[in-house]
GROMACS .gro file of C-alpha atoms in nm:
model
  194
    1UNK     CA    1   0.000   0.000   0.000
    2UNK     CA    2   0.097   0.363  -0.053
    3UNK     CA    3   0.365   0.273  -0.304
    4UNK     CA    4   0.434   0.435  -0.641
    5UNK     CA    5   0.586   0.233  -0.922
    6UNK     CA    6   0.825   0.397  -1.161
    7UNK     CA    7   0.927   0.214  -1.477
    8UNK     CA    8   1.192   0.400  -1.674
    9UNK     CA    9   1.244   0.086  -1.888
   10UNK     CA   10   1.100  -0.261  -1.919
   11UNK     CA   11   1.406  -0.403  -1.742
   12UNK     CA   12   1.405  -0.173  -1.441
   13UNK     CA   13   1.128  -0.127  -1.190
   14UNK     CA   14   1.171   0.121  -0.906
   15UNK     CA   15   0.927   0.133  -0.620
   16UNK     CA   16   0.914   0.435  -0.392
   17UNK     CA   17   0.705   0.506  -0.082
   18UNK     CA   18   0.418   0.742  -0.156
   19UNK     CA   19   0.509   0.963   0.141
   20UNK     CA   20   0.853   1.023  -0.014
   21UNK     CA   21   0.721   1.069  -0.367
   22UNK     CA   22   0.715   1.428  -0.484
   23UNK     CA   23   0.698   1.428  -0.862
   24UNK     CA   24   0.842   1.244  -1.155
   25UNK     CA   25   0.886   1.357  -1.514
   26UNK     CA   26   0.851   0.999  -1.638
   27UNK     CA   27   0.523   0.907  -1.800
   28UNK     CA   28   0.512   0.547  -1.677
   29UNK     CA   29   0.382   0.599  -1.326
   30UNK     CA   30   0.129   0.377  -1.150
   31UNK     CA   31  -0.004   0.320  -0.802
   32UNK     CA   32   0.078  -0.028  -0.676
   33UNK     CA   33  -0.211  -0.206  -0.506
   34UNK     CA   34  -0.026  -0.514  -0.389
   35UNK     CA   35   0.302  -0.703  -0.420
   36UNK     CA   36   0.310  -1.083  -0.407
   37UNK     CA   37   0.670  -1.186  -0.342
   38UNK     CA   38   0.601  -1.560  -0.373
   39UNK     CA   39   0.443  -1.522  -0.718
   40UNK     CA   40   0.688  -1.243  -0.808
   41UNK     CA   41   0.404  -1.022  -0.921
   42UNK     CA   42   0.306  -0.657  -0.874
   43UNK     CA   43  -0.067  -0.581  -0.894
   44UNK     CA   44  -0.190  -0.249  -1.025
   45UNK     CA   45  -0.550  -0.132  -1.066
   46UNK     CA   46  -0.578  -0.283  -1.413
   47UNK     CA   47  -0.245  -0.452  -1.474
   48UNK     CA   48  -0.010  -0.717  -1.339
   49UNK     CA   49   0.367  -0.703  -1.376
   50UNK     CA   50   0.590  -1.001  -1.304
   51UNK     CA   51   0.949  -0.961  -1.196
   52UNK     CA   52   1.263  -1.162  -1.133
   53UNK     CA   53   1.401  -0.915  -0.880
   54UNK     CA   54   1.229  -0.626  -0.708
   55UNK     CA   55   1.390  -0.334  -0.530
   56UNK     CA   56   1.195  -0.144  -0.264
   57UNK     CA   57   1.346   0.202  -0.245
   58UNK     CA   58   1.188   0.314   0.079
   59UNK     CA   59   1.395   0.625   0.112
   60UNK     CA   60   1.632   0.744   0.377
   61UNK     CA   61   1.645   1.006   0.644
   62UNK     CA   62   1.927   1.218   0.773
   63UNK     CA   63   2.059   1.154   1.120
   64UNK     CA   64   2.242   1.414   1.320
   65UNK     CA   65   2.405   1.304   1.644
   66UNK     CA   66   2.249   1.479   1.943
   67UNK     CA   67   2.581   1.645   2.028
   68UNK     CA   68   2.573   1.825   1.691
   69UNK     CA   69   2.201   1.911   1.678
   70UNK     CA   70   2.248   2.257   1.834
   71UNK     CA   71   2.475   2.352   1.543
   72UNK     CA   72   2.188   2.312   1.295
   73UNK     CA   73   2.076   2.663   1.390
   74UNK     CA   74   2.401   2.815   1.259
   75UNK     CA   75   2.414   2.963   0.912
   76UNK     CA   76   2.632   2.742   0.695
   77UNK     CA   77   2.548   2.408   0.862
   78UNK     CA   78   2.343   2.179   0.640
   79UNK     CA   79   2.207   1.828   0.623
   80UNK     CA   80   2.108   1.665   0.292
   81UNK     CA   81   1.734   1.595   0.306
   82UNK     CA   82   1.519   1.495   0.012
   83UNK     CA   83   1.391   1.847  -0.036
   84UNK     CA   84   1.459   2.029  -0.361
   85UNK     CA   85   1.404   2.381  -0.222
   86UNK     CA   86   1.637   2.314   0.074
   87UNK     CA   87   1.910   2.184  -0.160
   88UNK     CA   88   1.866   2.486  -0.389
   89UNK     CA   89   1.905   2.712  -0.086
   90UNK     CA   90   2.219   2.527   0.018
   91UNK     CA   91   2.357   2.551  -0.335
   92UNK     CA   92   2.295   2.926  -0.339
   93UNK     CA   93   2.458   2.966   0.005
   94UNK     CA   94   2.779   2.783  -0.086
   95UNK     CA   95   2.839   2.973  -0.413
   96UNK     CA   96   3.094   3.213  -0.266
   97UNK     CA   97   3.225   2.986   0.013
   98UNK     CA   98   3.570   2.828  -0.002
   99UNK     CA   99   3.626   2.599   0.300
  100UNK     CA  100   3.377   2.315   0.324
  101UNK     CA  101   3.378   2.024   0.568
  102UNK     CA  102   3.168   1.720   0.485
  103UNK     CA  103   3.087   1.479   0.767
  104UNK     CA  104   3.001   1.133   0.637
  105UNK     CA  105   3.174   0.881   0.413
  106UNK     CA  106   2.876   0.711   0.249
  107UNK     CA  107   2.727   0.772  -0.094
  108UNK     CA  108   2.561   1.104  -0.004
  109UNK     CA  109   2.864   1.250   0.174
  110UNK     CA  110   3.108   1.157  -0.100
  111UNK     CA  111   2.876   1.274  -0.376
  112UNK     CA  112   2.837   1.608  -0.197
  113UNK     CA  113   3.214   1.638  -0.146
  114UNK     CA  114   3.290   1.566  -0.511
  115UNK     CA  115   3.024   1.805  -0.637
  116UNK     CA  116   3.132   2.087  -0.405
  117UNK     CA  117   3.497   2.026  -0.492
  118UNK     CA  118   3.428   2.068  -0.862
  119UNK     CA  119   3.381   2.442  -0.809
  120UNK     CA  120   3.738   2.502  -0.688
  121UNK     CA  121   3.660   2.489  -0.321
  122UNK     CA  122   3.870   2.342  -0.041
  123UNK     CA  123   3.667   2.036   0.060
  124UNK     CA  124   3.759   1.810   0.350
  125UNK     CA  125   3.574   1.491   0.438
  126UNK     CA  126   3.591   1.369   0.798
  127UNK     CA  127   3.532   0.999   0.860
  128UNK     CA  128   3.568   0.747   1.137
  129UNK     CA  129   3.709   0.480   0.904
  130UNK     CA  130   4.041   0.443   0.725
  131UNK     CA  131   3.878   0.504   0.384
  132UNK     CA  132   3.547   0.613   0.231
  133UNK     CA  133   3.251   0.391   0.140
  134UNK     CA  134   3.379   0.114   0.369
  135UNK     CA  135   3.024   0.024   0.478
  136UNK     CA  136   2.907  -0.005   0.116
  137UNK     CA  137   3.182  -0.190  -0.070
  138UNK     CA  138   3.458  -0.439  -0.011
  139UNK     CA  139   3.801  -0.297   0.060
  140UNK     CA  140   3.930  -0.317  -0.298
  141UNK     CA  141   3.645  -0.117  -0.452
  142UNK     CA  142   3.623   0.130  -0.163
  143UNK     CA  143   3.997   0.199  -0.179
  144UNK     CA  144   3.973   0.264  -0.554
  145UNK     CA  145   3.694   0.518  -0.492
  146UNK     CA  146   3.902   0.666  -0.210
  147UNK     CA  147   4.200   0.715  -0.445
  148UNK     CA  148   3.977   0.880  -0.706
  149UNK     CA  149   3.839   1.120  -0.447
  150UNK     CA  150   4.186   1.217  -0.325
  151UNK     CA  151   4.311   1.259  -0.683
  152UNK     CA  152   4.026   1.506  -0.744
  153UNK     CA  153   4.161   1.726  -0.465
  154UNK     CA  154   3.920   1.639  -0.184
  155UNK     CA  155   4.108   1.598   0.145
  156UNK     CA  156   4.027   1.315   0.387
  157UNK     CA  157   4.074   1.298   0.762
  158UNK     CA  158   4.053   0.933   0.863
  159UNK     CA  159   3.984   0.765   1.196
  160UNK     CA  160   3.842   1.080   1.351
  161UNK     CA  161   3.503   1.236   1.412
  162UNK     CA  162   3.344   1.574   1.459
  163UNK     CA  163   3.271   1.651   1.824
  164UNK     CA  164   3.178   2.015   1.789
  165UNK     CA  165   3.085   2.287   1.544
  166UNK     CA  166   3.181   2.639   1.651
  167UNK     CA  167   3.006   2.953   1.533
  168UNK     CA  168   3.103   3.317   1.514
  169UNK     CA  169   2.796   3.538   1.553
  170UNK     CA  170   2.561   3.257   1.447
  171UNK     CA  171   2.762   3.156   1.140
  172UNK     CA  172   2.971   2.838   1.126
  173UNK     CA  173   3.340   2.912   1.177
  174UNK     CA  174   3.521   2.594   1.284
  175UNK     CA  175   3.484   2.220   1.326
  176UNK     CA  176   3.639   2.047   1.627
  177UNK     CA  177   3.754   1.686   1.593
  178UNK     CA  178   3.793   1.419   1.859
  179UNK     CA  179   4.168   1.410   1.787
  180UNK     CA  180   4.194   1.774   1.900
  181UNK     CA  181   4.236   1.906   1.547
  182UNK     CA  182   4.033   2.213   1.448
  183UNK     CA  183   3.929   2.288   1.090
  184UNK     CA  184   3.827   2.629   0.958
  185UNK     CA  185   3.489   2.601   0.785
  186UNK     CA  186   3.264   2.832   0.585
  187UNK     CA  187   3.017   2.545   0.537
  188UNK     CA  188   2.959   2.213   0.714
  189UNK     CA  189   2.755   1.941   0.546
  190UNK     CA  190   2.630   1.672   0.786
  191UNK     CA  191   2.579   1.384   0.543
  192UNK     CA  192   2.514   1.114   0.800
  193UNK     CA  193   2.247   0.857   0.869
  194UNK     CA  194   2.139   0.749   0.522
   0.00000   0.00000   0.00000
């Protein structure tokens, strides 16, 4: 129930929770009435679709550790929610900023770091692991992605974590790490919890 079915091609079926669904430019959009996993069949109002494999893309939500929640009120501190207007606002804010700290080494954090880095900014990713994407891939693939990120100019601080975000007159100014290191920051992106 409450699921939308998106079919960009006959070989790919994406299912998304209705509560997360905003809009889609694709024309093949149907409301799913029921999914029978044993029969490998999706039931629509007037159609049945069989499948070999089905992916339920139920969405994700940001998570900000309680110790960092107070910093969300500072200008320049962002999460990455599924909200187009919020992301546009963040994009506008970072246009003239140079020092960006990204917290999080998963897909969202690394994608944000790479995108922000492409505009000649100084981007640093802080992660608690030795290399990025370690929870998503085996070591060989994750290390290859890690090398690509570093080669692009993104810096990485490994085996550390953010313990504080410091403001100056309500605007983010610095990031404090557990190791005792402090990073100057015009923007902090908390890309955690996905």
